Amino acid sequence: MKLKEMTDARVEGSPTSSGRIAFTKLQGNGNDFVLIDEQDGVKVADPLKGSFAVQCCHRNFGVGGDGVLFLGASEHADLRMRLFQPDGSEAEMCGNGVRCLAKYAWDSGMVGESFEVETLAGIIPLMVRGIGGDFWARVDMGVPCFDRRGIPALGEGEFLMEPLEGFEVSAVNTGVPHAVIFVEDLLNLPLEEVAPHIRRSSLFPEGANVNFVRIGDAFQVRTFERGVEGETLSCGTGSVASAAVARRMGMVGDEVFVETRGGPLLITFDGDRAYMDGPAATVFAGELSDEFHWDISQEL
């Protein structure tokens, strides 16, 4: 291939006429996202959002992140959130991601202290407030689904303490499917080796995020995320799932203070309904240049 042909191949399919796209980088407990504001118009065409996310999330060739959040207008709520992950897939919901989107919307004056966000998992109510000068959001995570059909998982009834890949595994859907495993040692756990087998188990038709939980002096969670295909510093829906399973089994009460590798989350329950309180922060804002040839992402 000639040099000009290589160059033409790299720039083909640019999402906008100029290729320049404004973005904001945010993080919730180290779970980091690139946010693209599309309320005033589409910046990346829908068929291209997945491949855009692959390249944009790449920590060498892109901005770097655990996902790309697209903020848009909603006919059913105050805002709409779509999340595309580093593998190009679209996730139904993300607890840390929706807090990051709330932080951006709050800073931009789009919302008040209470508002709703439309996601593929449904309408998510939020409340925002400051704690010690930091931004925190309380997210109504709905009622965790333990029924296998709603997770989804093969079989009938609930999925609690089932033998799988040498572990006792439970599963629940908290917006996305999660497997939960209680262990005594999180520090020396070879998570990147054992989690992928559970994440891709045939028992989970759509795959599952995998959470390893240690209950001791603190409630600690480490999560291998589907779509990221690796461990993240924090997972909001995973923390809720872990607390929900532990509560279902009588291990904890209605308030669970969760320690993730990236920071704290408070999970509370009111009846069957779960709520998550956690922080979010803006890292920086910028603009993708004309040299960001994201269309070659599938070759990386």
mmCIF file of C-alpha atoms in Angstrom:
data_model
loop_
_atom_site.group_PDB
_atom_site.id
_atom_site.type_symbol
_atom_site.label_atom_id
_atom_site.label_comp_id
_atom_site.label_asym_id
_atom_site.label_seq_id
_atom_site.Cartn_x
_atom_site.Cartn_y
_atom_site.Cartn_z
ATOM 1 C CA MET A 1 0.000 0.000 0.000
ATOM 2 C CA LYS A 2 1.305 3.450 -0.906
ATOM 3 C CA LEU A 3 1.721 6.141 1.732
ATOM 4 C CA LYS A 4 -1.194 8.214 0.374
ATOM 5 C CA GLU A 5 -3.469 5.160 0.341
ATOM 6 C CA MET A 6 -2.581 4.431 3.957
ATOM 7 C CA THR A 7 -3.383 8.021 4.935
ATOM 8 C CA ASP A 8 -6.692 7.997 3.052
ATOM 9 C CA ALA A 9 -7.670 4.747 4.780
ATOM 10 C CA ARG A 10 -7.010 6.281 8.187
ATOM 11 C CA VAL A 11 -9.233 9.332 7.752
ATOM 12 C CA GLU A 12 -12.128 7.679 5.917
ATOM 13 C CA GLY A 13 -15.400 7.779 7.872
ATOM 14 C CA SER A 14 -14.718 10.786 10.118
ATOM 15 C CA PRO A 15 -17.732 11.447 12.405
ATOM 16 C CA THR A 16 -17.865 15.189 11.639
ATOM 17 C CA SER A 17 -16.796 17.401 8.777
ATOM 18 C CA SER A 18 -13.789 18.739 10.692
ATOM 19 C CA GLY A 19 -13.089 15.746 12.937
ATOM 20 C CA ARG A 20 -12.818 18.028 15.964
ATOM 21 C CA ILE A 21 -15.001 16.939 18.876
ATOM 22 C CA ALA A 22 -15.185 18.612 22.280
ATOM 23 C CA PHE A 23 -15.095 16.249 25.258
ATOM 24 C CA THR A 24 -14.876 16.231 29.035
ATOM 25 C CA LYS A 25 -12.980 13.598 31.021
ATOM 26 C CA LEU A 26 -14.570 12.645 34.359
ATOM 27 C CA GLN A 27 -14.059 9.944 36.947
ATOM 28 C CA GLY A 28 -16.055 8.349 39.722
ATOM 29 C CA ASN A 29 -13.755 6.572 42.170
ATOM 30 C CA GLY A 30 -11.216 6.067 39.407
ATOM 31 C CA ASN A 31 -13.758 4.617 36.974
ATOM 32 C CA ASP A 32 -13.051 7.113 34.188
ATOM 33 C CA PHE A 33 -15.102 8.228 31.222
ATOM 34 C CA VAL A 34 -14.946 10.481 28.187
ATOM 35 C CA LEU A 35 -18.185 12.460 27.901
ATOM 36 C CA ILE A 36 -19.459 13.787 24.569
ATOM 37 C CA ASP A 37 -22.294 16.326 24.834
ATOM 38 C CA GLU A 38 -24.744 15.739 21.981
ATOM 39 C CA GLN A 39 -27.675 17.772 23.275
ATOM 40 C CA ASP A 40 -27.176 20.383 20.556
ATOM 41 C CA GLY A 41 -26.558 17.854 17.807
ATOM 42 C CA VAL A 42 -25.007 14.480 17.025
ATOM 43 C CA LYS A 43 -21.217 14.551 17.173
ATOM 44 C CA VAL A 44 -20.691 10.855 16.351
ATOM 45 C CA ALA A 45 -23.227 9.024 14.179
ATOM 46 C CA ASP A 46 -24.941 6.146 15.967
ATOM 47 C CA PRO A 47 -23.492 3.376 13.737
ATOM 48 C CA LEU A 48 -20.009 4.727 14.485
ATOM 49 C CA LYS A 49 -20.285 5.194 18.252
ATOM 50 C CA GLY A 50 -18.932 1.739 19.054
ATOM 51 C CA SER A 51 -15.784 2.024 16.942
ATOM 52 C CA PHE A 52 -15.302 5.592 18.162
ATOM 53 C CA ALA A 53 -15.345 4.325 21.766
ATOM 54 C CA VAL A 54 -12.785 1.608 21.024
ATOM 55 C CA GLN A 55 -10.267 4.159 19.829
ATOM 56 C CA CYS A 56 -11.161 6.956 22.239
ATOM 57 C CA CYS A 57 -10.841 4.671 25.284
ATOM 58 C CA HIS A 58 -7.442 3.387 24.189
ATOM 59 C CA ARG A 59 -4.903 4.663 26.729
ATOM 60 C CA ASN A 60 -2.147 5.011 24.143
ATOM 61 C CA PHE A 61 -3.893 5.971 20.913
ATOM 62 C CA GLY A 62 -6.851 7.836 22.416
ATOM 63 C CA VAL A 63 -7.902 9.875 25.438
ATOM 64 C CA GLY A 64 -8.111 6.788 27.648
ATOM 65 C CA GLY A 65 -11.087 5.650 29.675
ATOM 66 C CA ASP A 66 -13.385 2.878 30.820
ATOM 67 C CA GLY A 67 -16.083 4.080 28.447
ATOM 68 C CA VAL A 68 -17.547 6.927 26.417
ATOM 69 C CA LEU A 69 -20.681 8.625 27.726
ATOM 70 C CA PHE A 70 -22.944 10.283 25.167
ATOM 71 C CA LEU A 71 -25.198 12.898 26.753
ATOM 72 C CA GLY A 72 -28.335 13.618 24.760
ATOM 73 C CA ALA A 73 -31.846 14.963 25.019
ATOM 74 C CA SER A 74 -34.635 12.674 26.207
ATOM 75 C CA GLU A 75 -38.376 12.614 25.544
ATOM 76 C CA HIS A 76 -38.957 10.740 28.803
ATOM 77 C CA ALA A 77 -36.493 12.261 31.298
ATOM 78 C CA ASP A 78 -34.348 15.346 31.831
ATOM 79 C CA LEU A 79 -31.321 13.802 30.116
ATOM 80 C CA ARG A 80 -30.339 10.689 28.207
ATOM 81 C CA MET A 81 -27.172 8.658 28.736
ATOM 82 C CA ARG A 82 -25.660 6.122 26.379
ATOM 83 C CA LEU A 83 -22.467 4.302 27.332
ATOM 84 C CA PHE A 84 -20.167 2.635 24.826
ATOM 85 C CA GLN A 85 -17.375 0.523 26.275
ATOM 86 C CA PRO A 86 -13.747 -0.051 25.255
ATOM 87 C CA ASP A 87 -14.710 -3.158 23.265
ATOM 88 C CA GLY A 88 -17.297 -1.198 21.272
ATOM 89 C CA SER A 89 -20.349 -2.685 23.002
ATOM 90 C CA GLU A 90 -23.138 -0.567 24.474
ATOM 91 C CA ALA A 91 -23.916 -1.095 28.171
ATOM 92 C CA GLU A 92 -27.394 -0.753 29.606
ATOM 93 C CA MET A 93 -26.346 1.193 32.681
ATOM 94 C CA CYS A 94 -23.308 2.271 34.712
ATOM 95 C CA GLY A 95 -23.501 3.527 38.285
ATOM 96 C CA ASN A 96 -20.233 5.446 38.262
ATOM 97 C CA GLY A 97 -20.910 6.666 34.732
ATOM 98 C CA VAL A 98 -24.301 8.138 35.561
ATOM 99 C CA ARG A 99 -22.739 10.036 38.476
ATOM 100 C CA CYS A 100 -20.102 11.449 36.114
ATOM 101 C CA LEU A 101 -22.810 12.501 33.698
ATOM 102 C CA ALA A 102 -24.661 14.107 36.636
ATOM 103 C CA LYS A 103 -21.513 16.028 37.576
ATOM 104 C CA TYR A 104 -21.177 17.420 34.047
ATOM 105 C CA ALA A 105 -24.868 18.316 33.850
ATOM 106 C CA TRP A 106 -24.794 19.999 37.268
ATOM 107 C CA ASP A 107 -21.683 22.026 36.466
ATOM 108 C CA SER A 108 -23.199 23.068 33.141
ATOM 109 C CA GLY A 109 -26.407 24.303 34.778
ATOM 110 C CA MET A 110 -28.568 21.778 32.928
ATOM 111 C CA VAL A 111 -30.231 20.333 36.031
ATOM 112 C CA GLY A 112 -31.244 21.140 39.572
ATOM 113 C CA GLU A 113 -30.596 19.065 42.676
ATOM 114 C CA SER A 114 -33.058 16.370 41.584
ATOM 115 C CA PHE A 115 -33.482 15.055 38.060
ATOM 116 C CA GLU A 116 -33.881 11.905 35.958
ATOM 117 C CA VAL A 117 -31.658 10.246 33.369
ATOM 118 C CA GLU A 118 -32.901 7.903 30.665
ATOM 119 C CA THR A 119 -30.748 4.786 30.168
ATOM 120 C CA LEU A 120 -31.225 1.461 28.410
ATOM 121 C CA ALA A 121 -31.972 0.038 31.864
ATOM 122 C CA GLY A 122 -34.787 2.542 32.432
ATOM 123 C CA ILE A 123 -35.269 5.971 33.979
ATOM 124 C CA ILE A 124 -32.768 6.650 36.782
ATOM 125 C CA PRO A 125 -33.652 9.311 39.425
ATOM 126 C CA LEU A 126 -30.711 11.198 40.978
ATOM 127 C CA MET A 127 -30.094 13.764 43.695
ATOM 128 C CA VAL A 128 -26.857 15.756 43.874
ATOM 129 C CA ARG A 129 -25.181 17.565 46.763
ATOM 130 C CA GLY A 130 -21.820 18.754 48.014
ATOM 131 C CA ILE A 131 -19.980 16.996 50.833
ATOM 132 C CA GLY A 132 -16.876 18.738 52.145
ATOM 133 C CA GLY A 133 -16.509 20.649 48.901
ATOM 134 C CA ASP A 134 -16.793 17.483 46.796
ATOM 135 C CA PHE A 135 -19.603 16.542 44.425
ATOM 136 C CA TRP A 136 -21.697 13.539 45.442
ATOM 137 C CA ALA A 137 -24.744 12.012 43.778
ATOM 138 C CA ARG A 138 -27.390 9.712 45.193
ATOM 139 C CA VAL A 139 -28.624 7.312 42.532
ATOM 140 C CA ASP A 140 -31.881 5.375 42.742
ATOM 141 C CA MET A 141 -30.696 1.994 41.481
ATOM 142 C CA GLY A 142 -34.145 0.400 41.526
ATOM 143 C CA VAL A 143 -34.925 -3.105 42.755
ATOM 144 C CA PRO A 144 -32.139 -5.648 42.148
ATOM 145 C CA CYS A 145 -33.411 -8.578 40.096
ATOM 146 C CA PHE A 146 -32.526 -12.018 41.455
ATOM 147 C CA ASP A 147 -34.675 -14.031 39.063
ATOM 148 C CA ARG A 148 -32.578 -15.875 36.492
ATOM 149 C CA ARG A 149 -34.686 -14.733 33.562
ATOM 150 C CA GLY A 150 -34.113 -11.099 34.478
ATOM 151 C CA ILE A 151 -30.347 -11.418 35.070
ATOM 152 C CA PRO A 152 -30.293 -13.192 32.510
ATOM 153 C CA ALA A 153 -28.975 -16.620 33.531
ATOM 154 C CA LEU A 154 -29.930 -20.123 32.498
ATOM 155 C CA GLY A 155 -32.307 -22.071 34.683
ATOM 156 C CA GLU A 156 -35.216 -21.178 36.936
ATOM 157 C CA GLY A 157 -35.518 -19.315 40.238
ATOM 158 C CA GLU A 158 -32.720 -17.405 41.950
ATOM 159 C CA PHE A 159 -29.002 -17.824 41.257
ATOM 160 C CA LEU A 160 -27.449 -18.057 44.722
ATOM 161 C CA MET A 161 -24.260 -19.878 45.736
ATOM 162 C CA GLU A 162 -24.065 -22.059 42.648
ATOM 163 C CA PRO A 163 -20.802 -23.944 41.967
ATOM 164 C CA LEU A 164 -18.992 -22.442 38.979
ATOM 165 C CA GLU A 165 -15.309 -22.537 38.012
ATOM 166 C CA GLY A 166 -14.298 -23.621 41.520
ATOM 167 C CA PHE A 167 -16.263 -20.853 43.289
ATOM 168 C CA GLU A 168 -19.666 -20.465 44.910
ATOM 169 C CA VAL A 169 -21.285 -17.898 42.625
ATOM 170 C CA SER A 170 -24.417 -15.797 43.030
ATOM 171 C CA ALA A 171 -25.898 -13.517 40.380
ATOM 172 C CA VAL A 172 -28.163 -10.477 40.231
ATOM 173 C CA ASN A 173 -29.059 -7.717 37.774
ATOM 174 C CA THR A 174 -28.603 -4.143 39.031
ATOM 175 C CA GLY A 175 -29.007 -2.540 35.611
ATOM 176 C CA VAL A 176 -26.517 -4.975 34.108
ATOM 177 C CA PRO A 177 -25.818 -8.636 35.000
ATOM 178 C CA HIS A 178 -23.379 -9.285 37.849
ATOM 179 C CA ALA A 179 -21.843 -12.415 39.331
ATOM 180 C CA VAL A 180 -20.883 -12.106 43.007
ATOM 181 C CA ILE A 181 -18.334 -14.290 44.803
ATOM 182 C CA PHE A 182 -17.368 -14.068 48.472
ATOM 183 C CA VAL A 183 -13.708 -14.719 49.225
ATOM 184 C CA GLU A 184 -11.414 -14.466 52.240
ATOM 185 C CA ASP A 185 -8.410 -12.999 50.403
ATOM 186 C CA LEU A 186 -8.829 -10.197 47.858
ATOM 187 C CA LEU A 187 -5.235 -9.024 47.872
ATOM 188 C CA ASN A 188 -3.697 -12.172 46.422
ATOM 189 C CA LEU A 189 -6.640 -13.119 44.216
ATOM 190 C CA PRO A 190 -5.555 -13.752 40.575
ATOM 191 C CA LEU A 191 -8.618 -11.882 39.354
ATOM 192 C CA GLU A 192 -7.503 -11.397 35.754
ATOM 193 C CA GLU A 193 -7.002 -15.168 35.444
ATOM 194 C CA VAL A 194 -10.175 -16.513 37.061
ATOM 195 C CA ALA A 195 -12.784 -13.826 36.306
ATOM 196 C CA PRO A 196 -12.905 -14.168 32.473
ATOM 197 C CA HIS A 197 -14.079 -17.793 32.726
ATOM 198 C CA ILE A 198 -17.046 -16.742 34.871
ATOM 199 C CA ARG A 199 -17.685 -13.603 32.816
ATOM 200 C CA ARG A 200 -18.051 -15.753 29.658
ATOM 201 C CA SER A 201 -19.766 -18.757 31.252
ATOM 202 C CA SER A 202 -22.513 -20.293 29.146
ATOM 203 C CA LEU A 203 -24.793 -19.820 32.170
ATOM 204 C CA PHE A 204 -24.883 -16.095 31.325
ATOM 205 C CA PRO A 205 -26.272 -15.650 27.774
ATOM 206 C CA GLU A 206 -25.247 -11.972 27.709
ATOM 207 C CA GLY A 207 -22.120 -12.405 29.805
ATOM 208 C CA ALA A 208 -21.698 -10.986 33.293
ATOM 209 C CA ASN A 209 -19.537 -8.613 35.271
ATOM 210 C CA VAL A 210 -17.689 -10.474 38.020
ATOM 211 C CA ASN A 211 -17.333 -9.162 41.578
ATOM 212 C CA PHE A 212 -15.141 -10.640 44.289
ATOM 213 C CA VAL A 213 -16.164 -9.549 47.777
ATOM 214 C CA ARG A 214 -14.475 -9.723 51.148
ATOM 215 C CA ILE A 215 -16.616 -9.090 54.221
ATOM 216 C CA GLY A 216 -14.545 -8.337 57.298
ATOM 217 C CA ASP A 217 -13.667 -5.113 59.059
ATOM 218 C CA ALA A 218 -14.704 -3.512 55.758
ATOM 219 C CA PHE A 219 -16.898 -4.541 52.833
ATOM 220 C CA GLN A 220 -14.387 -4.678 49.977
ATOM 221 C CA VAL A 221 -15.147 -5.280 46.305
ATOM 222 C CA ARG A 222 -12.995 -5.874 43.235
ATOM 223 C CA THR A 223 -14.735 -6.015 39.845
ATOM 224 C CA PHE A 224 -13.866 -7.443 36.436
ATOM 225 C CA GLU A 225 -16.075 -5.545 34.003
ATOM 226 C CA ARG A 226 -17.725 -6.910 30.920
ATOM 227 C CA GLY A 227 -16.957 -4.654 27.955
ATOM 228 C CA VAL A 228 -13.809 -3.307 29.588
ATOM 229 C CA GLU A 229 -12.567 -6.914 29.775
ATOM 230 C CA GLY A 230 -10.446 -6.171 32.771
ATOM 231 C CA GLU A 231 -10.529 -4.940 36.350
ATOM 232 C CA THR A 232 -11.652 -1.383 36.956
ATOM 233 C CA LEU A 233 -10.885 0.647 40.064
ATOM 234 C CA SER A 234 -14.570 0.803 40.933
ATOM 235 C CA CYS A 235 -17.927 -0.393 39.651
ATOM 236 C CA GLY A 236 -21.119 1.211 40.936
ATOM 237 C CA THR A 237 -23.577 -1.407 39.715
ATOM 238 C CA GLY A 238 -21.150 -4.097 40.944
ATOM 239 C CA SER A 239 -20.991 -2.588 44.414
ATOM 240 C CA VAL A 240 -24.789 -2.496 44.548
ATOM 241 C CA ALA A 241 -24.948 -6.087 43.308
ATOM 242 C CA SER A 242 -22.441 -7.249 45.916
ATOM 243 C CA ALA A 243 -24.296 -5.500 48.725
ATOM 244 C CA ALA A 244 -27.645 -6.813 47.472
ATOM 245 C CA VAL A 245 -26.453 -10.428 47.413
ATOM 246 C CA ALA A 246 -24.849 -10.106 50.848
ATOM 247 C CA ARG A 247 -28.085 -8.621 52.220
ATOM 248 C CA ARG A 248 -30.139 -11.367 50.564
ATOM 249 C CA MET A 249 -28.018 -13.930 52.380
ATOM 250 C CA GLY A 250 -28.277 -12.168 55.753
ATOM 251 C CA MET A 251 -24.637 -11.074 55.865
ATOM 252 C CA VAL A 252 -25.326 -7.310 56.066
ATOM 253 C CA GLY A 253 -28.129 -4.929 56.927
ATOM 254 C CA ASP A 254 -29.747 -2.047 55.060
ATOM 255 C CA GLU A 255 -26.624 0.152 54.971
ATOM 256 C CA VAL A 256 -23.369 -1.050 53.434
ATOM 257 C CA PHE A 257 -20.225 1.052 53.221
ATOM 258 C CA VAL A 258 -18.277 -0.348 50.266
ATOM 259 C CA GLU A 259 -14.551 0.066 49.730
ATOM 260 C CA THR A 260 -13.495 -0.213 46.098
ATOM 261 C CA ARG A 261 -9.906 0.184 44.952
ATOM 262 C CA GLY A 262 -10.793 3.668 43.717
ATOM 263 C CA GLY A 263 -12.720 4.911 46.726
ATOM 264 C CA PRO A 264 -15.862 4.605 48.857
ATOM 265 C CA LEU A 265 -19.495 4.058 47.966
ATOM 266 C CA LEU A 266 -22.479 3.969 50.306
ATOM 267 C CA ILE A 267 -25.188 1.460 49.385
ATOM 268 C CA THR A 268 -28.492 1.666 51.234
ATOM 269 C CA PHE A 269 -31.785 -0.189 50.946
ATOM 270 C CA ASP A 270 -35.337 0.970 51.535
ATOM 271 C CA GLY A 271 -37.400 -2.162 51.367
ATOM 272 C CA ASP A 272 -36.307 -3.896 48.160
ATOM 273 C CA ARG A 273 -35.072 -0.680 46.545
ATOM 274 C CA ALA A 274 -31.334 0.081 46.409
ATOM 275 C CA TYR A 275 -29.608 3.465 46.463
ATOM 276 C CA MET A 276 -25.991 4.347 45.774
ATOM 277 C CA ASP A 277 -24.164 7.430 47.065
ATOM 278 C CA GLY A 278 -20.784 8.281 45.610
ATOM 279 C CA PRO A 279 -18.516 11.049 44.288
ATOM 280 C CA ALA A 280 -17.611 12.214 40.821
ATOM 281 C CA ALA A 281 -15.019 14.695 39.608
ATOM 282 C CA THR A 282 -14.031 16.444 36.404
ATOM 283 C CA VAL A 283 -10.466 15.652 35.285
ATOM 284 C CA PHE A 284 -10.093 17.901 32.244
ATOM 285 C CA ALA A 285 -11.837 19.150 29.114
ATOM 286 C CA GLY A 286 -10.412 19.183 25.630
ATOM 287 C CA GLU A 287 -10.972 18.743 21.932
ATOM 288 C CA LEU A 288 -10.098 15.812 19.716
ATOM 289 C CA SER A 289 -7.935 17.096 16.879
ATOM 290 C CA ASP A 290 -8.044 16.349 13.179
ATOM 291 C CA GLU A 291 -5.171 13.928 13.787
ATOM 292 C CA PHE A 292 -7.358 11.635 15.884
ATOM 293 C CA HIS A 293 -7.967 8.937 13.277
ATOM 294 C CA TRP A 294 -10.321 6.848 15.360
ATOM 295 C CA ASP A 295 -11.634 4.884 12.362
ATOM 296 C CA ILE A 296 -8.637 2.510 12.461
ATOM 297 C CA SER A 297 -9.587 1.404 15.986
ATOM 298 C CA GLN A 298 -10.485 -2.154 15.048
ATOM 299 C CA GLU A 299 -6.901 -2.797 13.948
ATOM 300 C CA LEU A 300 -5.353 -1.878 17.327
#
